[in-house]
Short mmCIF file of C-alpha atoms and ligand atoms in Angstrom, two decimals:
data_model
loop_
_atom_site.label_atom_id
_atom_site.label_comp_id
_atom_site.label_asym_id
_atom_site.label_seq_id
_atom_site.Cartn_x
_atom_site.Cartn_y
_atom_site.Cartn_z
CA UNK A 28 0.00 0.00 0.00
CA UNK A 29 1.02 3.64 0.04
CA UNK A 30 2.77 5.97 2.45
CA UNK A 31 0.65 9.05 3.06
CA UNK A 32 1.64 12.23 4.84
CA UNK A 33 -1.28 13.98 6.53
CA UNK A 34 -0.60 17.64 7.26
CA UNK A 35 -3.39 18.96 9.46
CA UNK A 36 -3.34 20.91 12.72
CA UNK A 37 -6.90 20.05 13.76
CA UNK A 38 -6.43 17.05 16.01
CA UNK A 39 -9.87 15.53 15.36
CA UNK A 40 -9.54 15.66 11.62
CA UNK A 41 -5.98 14.39 11.76
CA UNK A 42 -7.23 11.43 13.78
CA UNK A 43 -10.13 10.64 11.45
CA UNK A 44 -7.82 10.73 8.44
CA UNK A 45 -5.18 8.60 10.11
CA UNK A 46 -7.76 6.01 11.12
CA UNK A 47 -9.36 5.73 7.71
CA UNK A 48 -6.11 5.68 5.78
CA UNK A 49 -4.71 2.97 8.03
CA UNK A 50 -7.94 0.99 7.69
CA UNK A 51 -7.39 1.13 3.93
CA UNK A 52 -3.96 -0.38 4.50
CA UNK A 53 -1.84 2.73 4.12
CA UNK A 54 1.12 3.83 6.18
CA UNK A 55 0.39 7.23 7.71
CA UNK A 56 2.84 9.99 8.62
CA UNK A 57 1.45 12.94 10.57
CA UNK A 58 2.46 16.58 10.70
CA UNK A 59 0.70 19.44 12.44
CA UNK A 60 2.80 22.28 11.05
CA UNK A 61 4.17 23.30 7.70
CA UNK A 62 7.80 23.02 8.74
CA UNK A 63 7.28 19.47 10.05
CA UNK A 64 5.49 18.59 6.82
CA UNK A 65 8.48 19.69 4.74
CA UNK A 66 10.91 17.77 6.97
CA UNK A 67 8.86 14.57 6.86
CA UNK A 68 8.26 14.81 3.12
CA UNK A 69 11.98 15.17 2.43
CA UNK A 70 12.95 12.40 4.80
CA UNK A 71 10.30 9.79 4.00
CA UNK A 72 9.19 10.64 0.44
CA UNK A 73 5.49 9.85 0.88
CA UNK A 74 3.41 8.70 -2.09
CA UNK A 75 0.77 11.36 -1.42
CA UNK A 76 0.57 14.46 0.78
CA UNK A 77 -2.77 15.61 2.17
CA UNK A 78 -2.14 19.25 2.91
CA UNK A 79 -4.24 21.59 5.02
CA UNK A 80 -3.95 25.25 4.00
CA UNK A 81 -4.35 27.03 7.34
CA UNK A 82 -1.43 25.78 9.39
CA UNK A 83 -0.05 27.39 12.56
CA UNK A 84 3.32 28.40 11.10
CA UNK A 85 3.20 28.79 7.33
CA UNK A 86 0.45 28.43 4.75
CA UNK A 87 -0.10 25.08 3.06
CA UNK A 88 0.46 26.85 -0.24
CA UNK A 89 3.96 27.71 1.00
CA UNK A 90 4.54 24.05 1.83
CA UNK A 91 3.34 23.15 -1.63
CA UNK A 92 5.72 25.65 -3.22
CA UNK A 93 8.67 24.32 -1.20
CA UNK A 94 7.94 20.68 -2.04
CA UNK A 95 7.72 21.54 -5.72
CA UNK A 96 11.05 23.35 -5.62
CA UNK A 97 13.05 20.42 -4.27
CA UNK A 98 14.10 17.66 -6.57
CA UNK A 99 13.40 14.93 -4.01
CA UNK A 100 9.82 16.01 -3.35
CA UNK A 101 8.91 17.61 -6.68
CA UNK A 102 6.89 14.68 -8.00
CA UNK A 103 4.92 13.82 -4.86
CA UNK A 104 1.18 14.26 -5.49
CA UNK A 105 -0.44 16.83 -3.21
CA UNK A 106 -4.11 17.09 -2.29
CA UNK A 107 -5.00 20.41 -0.67
CA UNK A 108 -7.55 20.45 2.14
CA UNK A 109 -9.20 23.85 1.96
CA UNK A 110 -12.10 25.67 3.54
CA UNK A 111 -14.83 27.05 1.30
CA UNK A 112 -13.70 30.60 2.00
CA UNK A 113 -10.15 29.84 0.92
CA UNK A 114 -10.75 29.86 -2.80
CA UNK A 115 -7.75 32.05 -3.56
CA UNK A 116 -5.50 29.61 -1.69
CA UNK A 117 -7.04 26.75 -3.60
CA UNK A 118 -6.31 28.40 -6.92
CA UNK A 119 -2.81 29.31 -5.79
CA UNK A 120 -2.22 25.74 -4.65
CA UNK A 121 -3.25 24.34 -8.01
CA UNK A 122 -1.07 26.88 -9.77
CA UNK A 123 1.83 25.83 -7.57
CA UNK A 124 1.37 22.27 -8.67
CA UNK A 125 -1.07 20.67 -6.21
CA UNK A 126 -2.80 17.75 -7.93
CA UNK A 127 -6.22 18.05 -6.43
CA UNK A 128 -8.17 19.63 -3.59
CA UNK A 129 -11.14 18.91 -1.40
CA UNK A 130 -13.25 21.52 0.33
CA UNK A 131 -13.90 21.27 4.04
CA UNK A 132 -16.09 19.84 5.34
CA UNK A 133 -15.49 16.90 3.03
CA UNK A 134 -16.64 13.35 3.33
CA UNK A 135 -13.82 11.00 4.24
CA UNK A 136 -15.13 8.60 1.65
CA UNK A 137 -14.73 11.19 -1.09
CA UNK A 138 -11.20 11.98 0.02
CA UNK A 139 -10.33 8.28 0.06
CA UNK A 140 -11.61 7.96 -3.50
CA UNK A 141 -9.44 10.89 -4.60
CA UNK A 142 -6.40 9.38 -2.93
CA UNK A 143 -7.13 6.04 -4.58
CA UNK A 144 -7.39 7.70 -7.99
CA UNK A 145 -4.08 9.51 -7.54
CA UNK A 146 -2.32 6.33 -6.44
CA UNK A 147 -3.64 4.43 -9.45
CA UNK A 148 -2.49 7.20 -11.76
CA UNK A 149 1.01 7.33 -10.32
CA UNK A 150 1.26 3.52 -10.44
CA UNK A 151 0.38 3.62 -14.13
CA UNK A 152 2.94 6.33 -14.74
CA UNK A 153 5.47 4.27 -12.84
CA UNK A 154 4.95 1.13 -14.90
CA UNK A 155 5.15 3.22 -18.07
CA UNK A 156 8.43 4.57 -16.75
CA UNK A 157 9.74 1.06 -16.16
CA UNK A 158 9.89 0.56 -19.92
CA UNK A 159 11.86 3.30 -21.59
CA UNK A 160 12.12 3.62 -25.33
CA UNK A 161 14.42 6.31 -26.63
CA UNK A 162 15.21 6.16 -30.32
CA UNK A 163 17.16 2.97 -30.92
CA UNK A 164 17.54 2.36 -27.22
CA UNK A 165 15.18 0.38 -25.00
CA UNK A 166 15.57 0.02 -21.22
CA UNK A 167 13.67 -2.29 -18.91
CA UNK A 168 14.27 -0.60 -15.57
CA UNK A 169 12.97 -3.45 -13.39
CA UNK A 170 14.78 -6.22 -15.23
CA UNK A 171 17.97 -4.16 -15.65
CA UNK A 172 18.11 -4.98 -19.33
CA UNK A 173 19.01 -2.81 -22.27
CA UNK A 174 18.49 -3.30 -25.98
CA UNK A 175 19.77 -1.37 -28.94
CA UNK A 176 17.86 -2.05 -32.15
CA UNK A 177 16.35 -5.10 -30.41
CA UNK A 178 19.75 -6.55 -29.67
CA UNK A 179 20.39 -7.19 -25.98
CA UNK A 180 23.35 -5.25 -24.60
CA UNK A 181 25.29 -6.80 -21.73
CA UNK A 182 25.94 -4.08 -19.14
CA UNK A 183 27.47 -4.39 -15.71
CA UNK A 184 25.21 -3.20 -12.92
CA UNK A 185 27.37 -0.10 -12.59
CA UNK A 186 27.10 0.67 -16.29
CA UNK A 187 23.36 0.17 -16.10
CA UNK A 188 23.12 2.59 -13.18
CA UNK A 189 25.25 5.09 -15.05
CA UNK A 190 23.09 4.86 -18.17
CA UNK A 191 19.88 5.27 -16.19
CA UNK A 192 21.29 8.18 -14.23
CA UNK A 193 22.30 9.96 -17.41
CA UNK A 194 18.96 9.18 -19.05
CA UNK A 195 16.87 10.39 -16.12
CA UNK A 196 18.57 13.77 -16.22
CA UNK A 197 18.65 14.00 -19.97
CA UNK A 198 19.15 17.29 -21.68
CA UNK A 199 21.16 18.51 -18.72
CA UNK A 200 24.88 18.56 -18.30
CA UNK A 201 26.05 16.30 -15.51
CA UNK A 202 29.41 16.90 -13.99
CA UNK A 203 31.75 14.00 -13.29
CA UNK A 204 31.50 14.85 -9.58
CA UNK A 205 27.76 14.55 -9.61
CA UNK A 206 27.88 11.26 -11.46
CA UNK A 207 30.41 9.99 -8.96
CA UNK A 208 28.09 10.85 -6.07
CA UNK A 209 25.04 9.37 -7.75
CA UNK A 210 26.39 6.23 -9.30
CA UNK A 211 29.36 5.28 -7.18
CA UNK A 212 28.30 6.88 -3.91
CA UNK A 213 30.07 9.64 -2.05
CA UNK A 214 32.39 7.36 -0.11
CA UNK A 215 33.56 5.46 -3.16
CA UNK A 216 37.28 5.49 -3.58
CA UNK A 217 37.32 6.48 -7.20
CA UNK A 218 38.41 9.51 -9.13
CA UNK A 219 36.66 11.47 -11.82
CA UNK A 220 38.81 9.62 -14.35
CA UNK A 221 36.90 6.48 -13.40
CA UNK A 222 33.75 8.16 -14.65
CA UNK A 223 35.39 8.80 -18.01
CA UNK A 224 36.54 5.20 -18.25
CA UNK A 225 33.09 3.84 -17.53
CA UNK A 226 31.30 6.23 -19.85
CA UNK A 227 33.74 5.24 -22.58
CA UNK A 228 33.02 1.56 -22.04
CA UNK A 229 29.27 2.18 -21.80
CA UNK A 230 29.36 4.02 -25.11
CA UNK A 231 31.26 1.24 -26.80
CA UNK A 232 28.67 -1.27 -25.65
CA UNK A 233 25.81 0.91 -26.85
CA UNK A 234 27.07 0.86 -30.42
CA UNK A 235 24.89 3.10 -32.59
CA UNK A 236 23.04 4.40 -29.49
CA UNK A 237 26.34 5.82 -28.17
CA UNK A 238 25.52 9.16 -29.77
CA UNK A 239 22.83 9.79 -27.15
CA UNK A 240 25.57 10.41 -24.58
CA UNK A 241 27.52 13.54 -25.39
CA UNK A 242 30.73 14.78 -23.87
CA UNK A 243 30.59 18.33 -22.62
CA UNK A 244 34.21 19.28 -22.75
CA UNK A 245 35.72 20.23 -19.41
CA UNK A 246 32.48 19.63 -17.53
CA UNK A 247 31.00 16.19 -17.89
CA UNK A 248 28.33 14.45 -19.91
CA UNK A 249 24.88 14.99 -21.23
CA UNK A 250 22.26 12.54 -22.39
CA UNK A 251 20.55 14.27 -25.31
CA UNK A 252 17.00 15.53 -24.85
CA UNK A 253 15.54 13.69 -27.87
CA UNK A 254 16.93 10.99 -30.16
CA UNK A 255 16.83 13.48 -33.02
CA UNK A 256 19.05 15.87 -31.08
CA UNK A 257 21.93 13.40 -31.14
CA UNK A 258 24.76 14.32 -33.45
CA UNK A 259 26.51 11.71 -35.51
CA UNK A 260 30.04 10.75 -34.67
CA1 CA B 310 -5.93 24.15 9.79
#
């Protein structure tokens, strides 16, 4: 089931939500202030955030804005819990990237249906993401397998991680240092030259799909934004 962060300073409502979400099999995290909500969201990466607008410290819309600004929490679906009179906050929340809202007083059943719909949607998006097709390249994220023009490419797990890391941040330059942190881990006893060696080997294995990984001289590497954007070698 899902991990859901409930951000609500009214104790009764918090309790009702916790009870119903747990009954539905979900794991519930609870916050009663905006600053706690941001901390918990960053630390535990919930699948959904239910976010009250009127919080004791900062507005829910502010929480929403902060979560959308951070890479780790950017994609977490947010449902705003708003009072009827808070229409401007509701609109602002949606503009800031909230996925949905309910108006207080709402029926718990309705909210549960909304949460269910959001979870189904993100699950679908996730399984679509598990199969990546990019030009001549195909990646099965779960199975850790890669094909180029339907031919299976044998990659080490490190090369696979490197490819996926580059792909997920495509169209952006990634420094060797960043790749080191992401793929090898901060404590790894390797130098930036190791990155170059592995990218070189990865490219060789990718054959015609090698052109999707570009060298940005003096900085690092970039996975091209679209297959068409790749230059020829
Ligand atoms: Ca409140």
